[in-house]
Each structure stands twice: as structure tokens, then as C-alpha cells.
Amino acid sequence: MPSFRKPFALACALAVSWSLLAGCSNSGDAGKKYAVATDTTFAPFEYTDSKGNFVGADLDILAAVAKDQGFQYELRPLGFDAAVAALESNQADGVIAGMSITDKRKEKYNFSEPYYNSHIVVAVAAGNDAVKSYADLSDKTVAAKTGTEGAKFAESLAPKYHFKINYFADSPTMYEDVKTGNSVACFEDSPVMAYGISQNNGLKIVNDPSEKSPGSSYGFAVMKNSAANQKLLTLFQTGLANLKKNGQLKAIMDKYNLNYDF
């Protein structure tokens, strides 16, 4: 028997074995590793804990979805603005960062179904008893994070209540601006502010029923017009649906004391 047949047969066997292994992958895209960008300080969705570990509900959801669907990913904690910029410049395949699903964002991105529902709250320094309503913000300066629903809500109220807005890239810096008195209040997503207060961030929520706070839902985002990104979105969407059915999503929300309403 010619000696060349043994290596040829071995190669064929390996090829068949590899094709079978590839077929076992739920993703149908063996070896593909997606780059997923996220925020750095948006607790409890993403943050660094007391032991220096980067943790949060968004990270747990992504990990559970990836395990459910059998795909790999590289997490890139960049900050919200940088995460979105990475997505738009094709440096990231998707974003999970407590990102609100809005009509304006839908013009550029495709979103998964929501995994959390939120609304906007206004908070002041814990010792501030002078601000009890939006009217008390008149002729003062408030704080908001660039590109967020909180900033959008503040901008909608500013003409009526005549206040100025300072913009920040992250929550901790924004909170410090309020605590030092440079800004009298800040606009923030309700679960993030509630978690911050539970961790003694030095703020308190002011409720004013005179203006209805806007609600928003968080979703996983990819750029439109990209076949690879749509593949990732389909994987995430399928995995998220499974997490809702099998109770994993609720367990994650319970872990971080977040409301679950799906």
C-alpha cells in the first residue's frame, strides 16, 4: 500500500471530525469571537466591585446569552461614549451598556428586545432640603451625562424651568459635581441612582409629579447594514428569549436588586 494514503486518510478523518465539531456550535460560526463594548461606571449594570473585579447585570446577561448560544466574545469596557464610537467605527460588533432604545437611535442601530425597563429620576445632595420640585432648579445649574435619556429629559425641562446643564461622561463624576455644589441636581436612570444611593453615594432622589418622567428600555445594539452584526444580534436575541423563559434573566435581576417585569 503506498505510504501516501495513510496521511491522506488521516487528513480526511480530521476534516470530518472538524466539520462535526463545527456543526455542534449553536452559533454556526465556529472560531468567531465578537468584540462587545460596554460602559465602565454604570452600576449595577457594569462597575468595578470592592475586590477590583469588573461586574454587573449587563455582563452577567452577556455571559449567559453567549453560553446559551455557544459563541465567544471579547469584552471591551470603554465608557458609554467610547463604546458607541467603537461600534460606529467597526471596532466593536455590539454594545451592551444600559443603552436605552429610542426612535432616534433606531435610525443608526438595530436593537434586541428589551431586557430591562427604566425611567429618569432627579437627585440632589443628601443634605439639600431646598430642592423639592423642578421649579426649585430655576436659575441654577444641573448635571447630566452626555447622550443619555437623562440629558434628553433635562434638556426638555430647561426652557420651562430656566436652568443650565453641565455635561459629564460618567456617573461618579456627575455625582461629585452635585455633592460639591457646582451643580444643584443631576438627572439619572432610576436603577443606577437607586443602586448608588444604596451604596451611600451621598445623594437622594427628589420626586416631582408635575412632570412625567420618561421611561426607557435597555437593549443590546449593533450597527445597521452589517451582515456580521446582524448574526450577532440574532444570537443575542435568541439567547435572551431563552433566558426569559428559563428564569435566568430574572435571577440576574434579583442578584442586583433590580425590578423584573417581563
mmCIF file of C-alpha atoms in Angstrom:
data_model
loop_
_atom_site.group_PDB
_atom_site.id
_atom_site.type_symbol
_atom_site.label_atom_id
_atom_site.label_comp_id
_atom_site.label_asym_id
_atom_site.label_seq_id
_atom_site.Cartn_x
_atom_site.Cartn_y
_atom_site.Cartn_z
ATOM 1 C CA MET A 1 0.000 0.000 0.000
ATOM 2 C CA PRO A 2 1.506 3.362 -0.980
ATOM 3 C CA SER A 3 2.578 5.308 2.078
ATOM 4 C CA PHE A 4 0.836 8.497 0.987
ATOM 5 C CA ARG A 5 -2.588 7.015 1.654
ATOM 6 C CA LYS A 6 -2.224 6.991 5.446
ATOM 7 C CA PRO A 7 -1.632 10.737 5.844
ATOM 8 C CA PHE A 8 -4.346 11.387 3.265
ATOM 9 C CA ALA A 9 -6.819 9.219 5.169
ATOM 10 C CA LEU A 10 -5.816 10.884 8.425
ATOM 11 C CA ALA A 11 -6.374 14.309 6.884
ATOM 12 C CA CYS A 12 -9.818 13.258 5.683
ATOM 13 C CA ALA A 13 -10.709 11.933 9.111
ATOM 14 C CA LEU A 14 -9.595 15.165 10.748
ATOM 15 C CA ALA A 15 -11.608 17.174 8.241
ATOM 16 C CA VAL A 16 -14.721 15.154 9.008
ATOM 17 C CA SER A 17 -14.116 15.479 12.748
ATOM 18 C CA TRP A 18 -13.688 19.243 12.428
ATOM 19 C CA SER A 19 -16.885 19.571 10.400
ATOM 20 C CA LEU A 20 -18.788 17.636 13.069
ATOM 21 C CA LEU A 21 -17.389 19.818 15.832
ATOM 22 C CA ALA A 22 -18.294 22.965 13.908
ATOM 23 C CA GLY A 23 -21.794 21.632 13.461
ATOM 24 C CA CYS A 24 -22.157 21.271 17.227
ATOM 25 C CA SER A 25 -21.765 25.012 17.737
ATOM 26 C CA ASN A 26 -25.077 26.794 18.307
ATOM 27 C CA SER A 27 -23.633 29.892 16.643
ATOM 28 C CA GLY A 28 -22.971 28.178 13.334
ATOM 29 C CA ASP A 29 -19.809 30.284 13.175
ATOM 30 C CA ALA A 30 -17.092 28.262 14.912
ATOM 31 C CA GLY A 31 -13.992 30.209 15.865
ATOM 32 C CA LYS A 32 -15.649 33.616 15.580
ATOM 33 C CA LYS A 33 -15.074 35.894 18.559
ATOM 34 C CA TYR A 34 -17.203 39.035 18.748
ATOM 35 C CA ALA A 35 -15.998 42.320 20.239
ATOM 36 C CA VAL A 36 -18.645 43.702 22.604
ATOM 37 C CA ALA A 37 -18.156 47.216 24.017
ATOM 38 C CA THR A 38 -19.624 48.426 27.284
ATOM 39 C CA ASP A 39 -19.632 51.264 29.808
ATOM 40 C CA THR A 40 -17.217 51.354 32.752
ATOM 41 C CA THR A 41 -19.243 53.014 35.552
ATOM 42 C CA PHE A 42 -22.966 52.371 35.271
ATOM 43 C CA ALA A 43 -23.692 50.335 38.403
ATOM 44 C CA PRO A 44 -25.361 47.952 38.848
ATOM 45 C CA PHE A 45 -25.157 47.165 35.120
ATOM 46 C CA GLU A 46 -21.372 47.490 34.849
ATOM 47 C CA TYR A 47 -18.902 48.574 37.521
ATOM 48 C CA THR A 48 -15.791 47.564 39.484
ATOM 49 C CA ASP A 49 -16.562 45.911 42.806
ATOM 50 C CA SER A 50 -14.652 46.246 46.091
ATOM 51 C CA LYS A 51 -12.295 43.419 45.069
ATOM 52 C CA GLY A 52 -11.381 45.096 41.795
ATOM 53 C CA ASN A 53 -13.489 42.790 39.639
ATOM 54 C CA PHE A 54 -15.431 44.235 36.717
ATOM 55 C CA VAL A 55 -19.002 43.035 37.289
ATOM 56 C CA GLY A 56 -22.648 43.903 36.660
ATOM 57 C CA ALA A 57 -26.018 42.805 35.324
ATOM 58 C CA ASP A 58 -25.103 43.557 31.690
ATOM 59 C CA LEU A 59 -22.003 41.397 31.979
ATOM 60 C CA ASP A 60 -23.971 38.522 33.501
ATOM 61 C CA ILE A 61 -26.609 38.759 30.778
ATOM 62 C CA LEU A 62 -23.988 38.756 28.006
ATOM 63 C CA ALA A 63 -22.164 35.796 29.544
ATOM 64 C CA ALA A 64 -25.398 33.809 29.936
ATOM 65 C CA VAL A 65 -26.509 34.559 26.368
ATOM 66 C CA ALA A 66 -23.093 33.620 24.955
ATOM 67 C CA LYS A 67 -23.140 30.321 26.865
ATOM 68 C CA ASP A 68 -26.688 29.606 25.723
ATOM 69 C CA GLN A 69 -25.836 30.276 22.074
ATOM 70 C CA GLY A 70 -22.301 28.910 22.043
ATOM 71 C CA PHE A 71 -20.384 31.965 20.862
ATOM 72 C CA GLN A 72 -17.264 33.685 22.166
ATOM 73 C CA TYR A 73 -16.764 37.381 22.818
ATOM 74 C CA GLU A 74 -14.141 39.861 23.912
ATOM 75 C CA LEU A 75 -15.489 42.425 26.374
ATOM 76 C CA ARG A 76 -14.230 45.985 25.920
ATOM 77 C CA PRO A 77 -15.056 48.315 28.850
ATOM 78 C CA LEU A 78 -14.596 51.708 27.195
ATOM 79 C CA GLY A 79 -17.153 54.082 28.704
ATOM 80 C CA PHE A 80 -20.511 54.788 27.069
ATOM 81 C CA ASP A 81 -19.447 57.408 24.503
ATOM 82 C CA ALA A 82 -16.344 55.442 23.517
ATOM 83 C CA ALA A 83 -18.347 52.214 23.289
ATOM 84 C CA VAL A 84 -20.778 53.770 20.831
ATOM 85 C CA ALA A 85 -17.887 55.315 18.874
ATOM 86 C CA ALA A 86 -16.211 51.896 18.663
ATOM 87 C CA LEU A 87 -19.430 50.394 17.299
ATOM 88 C CA GLU A 88 -19.779 53.104 14.674
ATOM 89 C CA SER A 89 -16.130 52.761 13.567
ATOM 90 C CA ASN A 90 -16.365 48.952 13.287
ATOM 91 C CA GLN A 91 -14.025 48.473 16.257
ATOM 92 C CA ALA A 92 -16.812 46.646 18.081
ATOM 93 C CA ASP A 93 -19.528 44.292 16.861
ATOM 94 C CA GLY A 94 -22.090 45.161 19.519
ATOM 95 C CA VAL A 95 -22.770 47.267 22.614
ATOM 96 C CA ILE A 96 -24.375 46.337 25.929
ATOM 97 C CA ALA A 97 -24.243 49.294 28.299
ATOM 98 C CA GLY A 98 -27.648 50.036 29.753
ATOM 99 C CA MET A 99 -28.376 51.565 26.334
ATOM 100 C CA SER A 100 -31.874 52.987 26.005
ATOM 101 C CA ILE A 101 -33.844 52.001 22.923
ATOM 102 C CA THR A 102 -35.041 55.233 21.312
ATOM 103 C CA ASP A 103 -36.520 56.128 17.919
ATOM 104 C CA LYS A 104 -33.535 58.338 17.139
ATOM 105 C CA ARG A 105 -31.048 55.571 17.920
ATOM 106 C CA LYS A 106 -33.057 53.114 15.827
ATOM 107 C CA GLU A 107 -32.110 55.215 12.790
ATOM 108 C CA LYS A 108 -28.496 54.030 13.200
ATOM 109 C CA TYR A 109 -28.643 50.842 15.270
ATOM 110 C CA ASN A 110 -30.635 47.644 15.434
ATOM 111 C CA PHE A 111 -31.659 46.599 18.949
ATOM 112 C CA SER A 112 -32.591 43.381 20.633
ATOM 113 C CA GLU A 113 -35.844 43.061 22.515
ATOM 114 C CA PRO A 114 -35.606 44.905 25.880
ATOM 115 C CA TYR A 115 -34.024 43.202 28.857
ATOM 116 C CA TYR A 116 -34.809 45.973 31.378
ATOM 117 C CA ASN A 117 -37.278 48.870 31.720
ATOM 118 C CA SER A 118 -36.189 52.116 33.401
ATOM 119 C CA HIS A 119 -37.178 55.757 33.911
ATOM 120 C CA ILE A 120 -35.419 59.035 34.797
ATOM 121 C CA VAL A 121 -35.085 60.487 38.296
ATOM 122 C CA VAL A 122 -33.640 63.728 39.662
ATOM 123 C CA ALA A 123 -31.279 63.601 42.642
ATOM 124 C CA VAL A 124 -29.685 66.232 44.883
ATOM 125 C CA ALA A 125 -27.084 66.139 47.647
ATOM 126 C CA ALA A 126 -28.372 64.231 50.673
ATOM 127 C CA GLY A 127 -28.336 67.339 52.868
ATOM 128 C CA ASN A 128 -30.096 69.576 50.354
ATOM 129 C CA ASP A 129 -33.644 70.343 51.512
ATOM 130 C CA ALA A 130 -34.087 73.409 49.297
ATOM 131 C CA VAL A 131 -34.901 71.470 46.114
ATOM 132 C CA LYS A 132 -38.263 69.750 46.276
ATOM 133 C CA SER A 133 -39.510 70.280 42.713
ATOM 134 C CA TYR A 134 -38.276 71.146 39.241
ATOM 135 C CA ALA A 135 -39.291 74.769 39.880
ATOM 136 C CA ASP A 136 -36.588 74.934 42.564
ATOM 137 C CA LEU A 137 -33.986 74.375 39.834
ATOM 138 C CA SER A 138 -34.760 77.763 38.277
ATOM 139 C CA ASP A 139 -31.648 79.879 37.522
ATOM 140 C CA LYS A 140 -29.386 77.090 38.767
ATOM 141 C CA THR A 141 -27.091 74.507 37.141
ATOM 142 C CA VAL A 142 -27.901 70.802 36.893
ATOM 143 C CA ALA A 143 -25.804 67.839 35.761
ATOM 144 C CA ALA A 144 -26.437 65.162 33.126
ATOM 145 C CA LYS A 145 -24.446 62.575 31.192
ATOM 146 C CA THR A 146 -23.767 63.224 27.520
ATOM 147 C CA GLY A 147 -26.006 61.370 25.084
ATOM 148 C CA THR A 148 -28.287 59.792 27.707
ATOM 149 C CA GLU A 149 -32.036 59.809 28.273
ATOM 150 C CA GLY A 150 -31.335 61.757 31.477
ATOM 151 C CA ALA A 151 -29.700 64.514 29.441
ATOM 152 C CA LYS A 152 -32.584 64.470 26.973
ATOM 153 C CA PHE A 153 -35.109 64.852 29.804
ATOM 154 C CA ALA A 154 -33.095 67.697 31.375
ATOM 155 C CA GLU A 155 -32.934 69.459 28.007
ATOM 156 C CA SER A 156 -36.704 69.164 27.619
ATOM 157 C CA LEU A 157 -37.258 70.842 31.015
ATOM 158 C CA ALA A 158 -34.577 73.536 30.776
ATOM 159 C CA PRO A 159 -36.608 76.086 28.716
ATOM 160 C CA LYS A 160 -39.553 75.884 31.123
ATOM 161 C CA TYR A 161 -37.606 75.945 34.391
ATOM 162 C CA HIS A 162 -34.689 78.106 33.198
ATOM 163 C CA PHE A 163 -31.712 76.076 34.392
ATOM 164 C CA LYS A 164 -28.308 75.402 32.808
ATOM 165 C CA ILE A 165 -26.848 71.943 32.198
ATOM 166 C CA ASN A 166 -23.335 70.651 32.870
ATOM 167 C CA TYR A 167 -22.478 67.526 30.882
ATOM 168 C CA PHE A 168 -20.371 64.600 32.099
ATOM 169 C CA ALA A 169 -19.043 61.339 30.672
ATOM 170 C CA ASP A 170 -19.811 59.106 33.664
ATOM 171 C CA SER A 171 -21.990 58.850 36.767
ATOM 172 C CA PRO A 172 -19.349 59.141 39.548
ATOM 173 C CA THR A 173 -18.002 62.434 38.168
ATOM 174 C CA MET A 174 -21.530 63.752 37.788
ATOM 175 C CA TYR A 175 -22.391 62.789 41.381
ATOM 176 C CA GLU A 176 -19.281 64.555 42.702
ATOM 177 C CA ASP A 177 -20.293 67.721 40.877
ATOM 178 C CA VAL A 178 -23.605 67.676 42.743
ATOM 179 C CA LYS A 179 -22.061 66.871 46.119
ATOM 180 C CA THR A 180 -19.546 69.719 45.798
ATOM 181 C CA GLY A 181 -22.365 72.121 44.975
ATOM 182 C CA ASN A 182 -21.225 73.038 41.486
ATOM 183 C CA SER A 183 -24.487 71.543 40.189
ATOM 184 C CA VAL A 184 -27.596 71.544 42.364
ATOM 185 C CA ALA A 185 -29.052 68.302 40.968
ATOM 186 C CA CYS A 186 -28.477 65.552 38.412
ATOM 187 C CA PHE A 187 -30.651 63.527 36.050
ATOM 188 C CA GLU A 188 -30.045 59.779 36.108
ATOM 189 C CA ASP A 189 -31.604 56.405 35.243
ATOM 190 C CA SER A 190 -33.679 55.157 38.180
ATOM 191 C CA PRO A 191 -31.942 51.778 38.800
ATOM 192 C CA VAL A 192 -28.497 53.362 38.636
ATOM 193 C CA MET A 193 -29.387 56.118 41.088
ATOM 194 C CA ALA A 194 -31.163 53.691 43.420
ATOM 195 C CA TYR A 195 -28.095 51.456 43.472
ATOM 196 C CA GLY A 196 -25.790 54.434 44.043
ATOM 197 C CA ILE A 197 -27.861 55.617 46.996
ATOM 198 C CA SER A 198 -27.805 52.089 48.460
ATOM 199 C CA GLN A 199 -24.001 52.310 48.266
ATOM 200 C CA ASN A 200 -24.003 55.674 50.108
ATOM 201 C CA ASN A 201 -23.187 57.902 47.146
ATOM 202 C CA GLY A 202 -24.311 60.972 49.122
ATOM 203 C CA LEU A 203 -27.407 61.784 47.058
ATOM 204 C CA LYS A 204 -31.177 61.490 47.436
ATOM 205 C CA ILE A 205 -33.998 61.370 44.902
ATOM 206 C CA VAL A 206 -36.428 64.287 44.510
ATOM 207 C CA ASN A 207 -39.867 63.333 43.227
ATOM 208 C CA ASP A 208 -41.913 65.951 41.383
ATOM 209 C CA PRO A 209 -45.197 64.647 39.930
ATOM 210 C CA SER A 210 -45.702 67.860 37.929
ATOM 211 C CA GLU A 211 -43.675 66.419 35.028
ATOM 212 C CA LYS A 212 -43.950 62.800 33.964
ATOM 213 C CA SER A 213 -40.549 61.151 33.928
ATOM 214 C CA PRO A 214 -39.847 59.412 30.609
ATOM 215 C CA GLY A 215 -39.480 55.659 30.586
ATOM 216 C CA SER A 216 -36.950 53.738 28.525
ATOM 217 C CA SER A 217 -35.985 50.147 27.838
ATOM 218 C CA TYR A 218 -32.438 48.812 27.624
ATOM 219 C CA GLY A 219 -31.339 46.658 24.717
ATOM 220 C CA PHE A 220 -28.297 45.141 23.028
ATOM 221 C CA ALA A 221 -27.262 47.206 19.993
ATOM 222 C CA VAL A 222 -25.478 46.598 16.693
ATOM 223 C CA MET A 223 -24.957 48.815 13.655
ATOM 224 C CA LYS A 224 -27.394 48.525 10.796
ATOM 225 C CA ASN A 225 -26.329 47.284 7.350
ATOM 226 C CA SER A 226 -23.782 44.754 8.607
ATOM 227 C CA ALA A 227 -24.392 41.063 7.979
ATOM 228 C CA ALA A 228 -21.904 40.013 10.689
ATOM 229 C CA ASN A 229 -23.522 42.307 13.229
ATOM 230 C CA GLN A 230 -26.983 41.010 12.369
ATOM 231 C CA LYS A 231 -25.724 37.480 13.014
ATOM 232 C CA LEU A 232 -24.611 38.562 16.487
ATOM 233 C CA LEU A 233 -27.928 40.305 17.106
ATOM 234 C CA THR A 234 -29.826 37.152 16.135
ATOM 235 C CA LEU A 235 -27.706 35.102 18.544
ATOM 236 C CA PHE A 236 -28.265 37.589 21.353
ATOM 237 C CA GLN A 237 -31.988 37.812 20.666
ATOM 238 C CA THR A 238 -32.416 34.042 20.671
ATOM 239 C CA GLY A 239 -30.361 33.640 23.824
ATOM 240 C CA LEU A 240 -32.227 36.447 25.600
ATOM 241 C CA ALA A 241 -35.560 34.822 24.794
ATOM 242 C CA ASN A 242 -34.270 31.591 26.323
ATOM 243 C CA LEU A 243 -33.072 33.429 29.444
ATOM 244 C CA LYS A 244 -36.537 34.934 29.874
ATOM 245 C CA LYS A 245 -38.176 31.526 29.516
ATOM 246 C CA ASN A 246 -35.878 29.563 31.799
ATOM 247 C CA GLY A 247 -35.755 32.163 34.579
ATOM 248 C CA GLN A 248 -32.088 33.130 34.210
ATOM 249 C CA LEU A 249 -32.844 36.751 33.365
ATOM 250 C CA LYS A 250 -34.994 37.138 36.471
ATOM 251 C CA ALA A 251 -32.264 35.517 38.578
ATOM 252 C CA ILE A 252 -29.732 38.042 37.271
ATOM 253 C CA MET A 253 -32.046 40.957 38.030
ATOM 254 C CA ASP A 254 -32.724 39.588 41.503
ATOM 255 C CA LYS A 255 -28.970 39.293 42.112
ATOM 256 C CA TYR A 256 -28.603 43.059 41.613
ATOM 257 C CA ASN A 257 -31.917 44.004 43.284
ATOM 258 C CA LEU A 258 -33.394 45.191 40.006
ATOM 259 C CA ASN A 259 -37.088 45.089 39.156
ATOM 260 C CA TYR A 260 -38.100 42.370 36.738
ATOM 261 C CA ASP A 261 -41.207 42.994 34.643
ATOM 262 C CA PHE A 262 -41.038 40.606 31.703
#
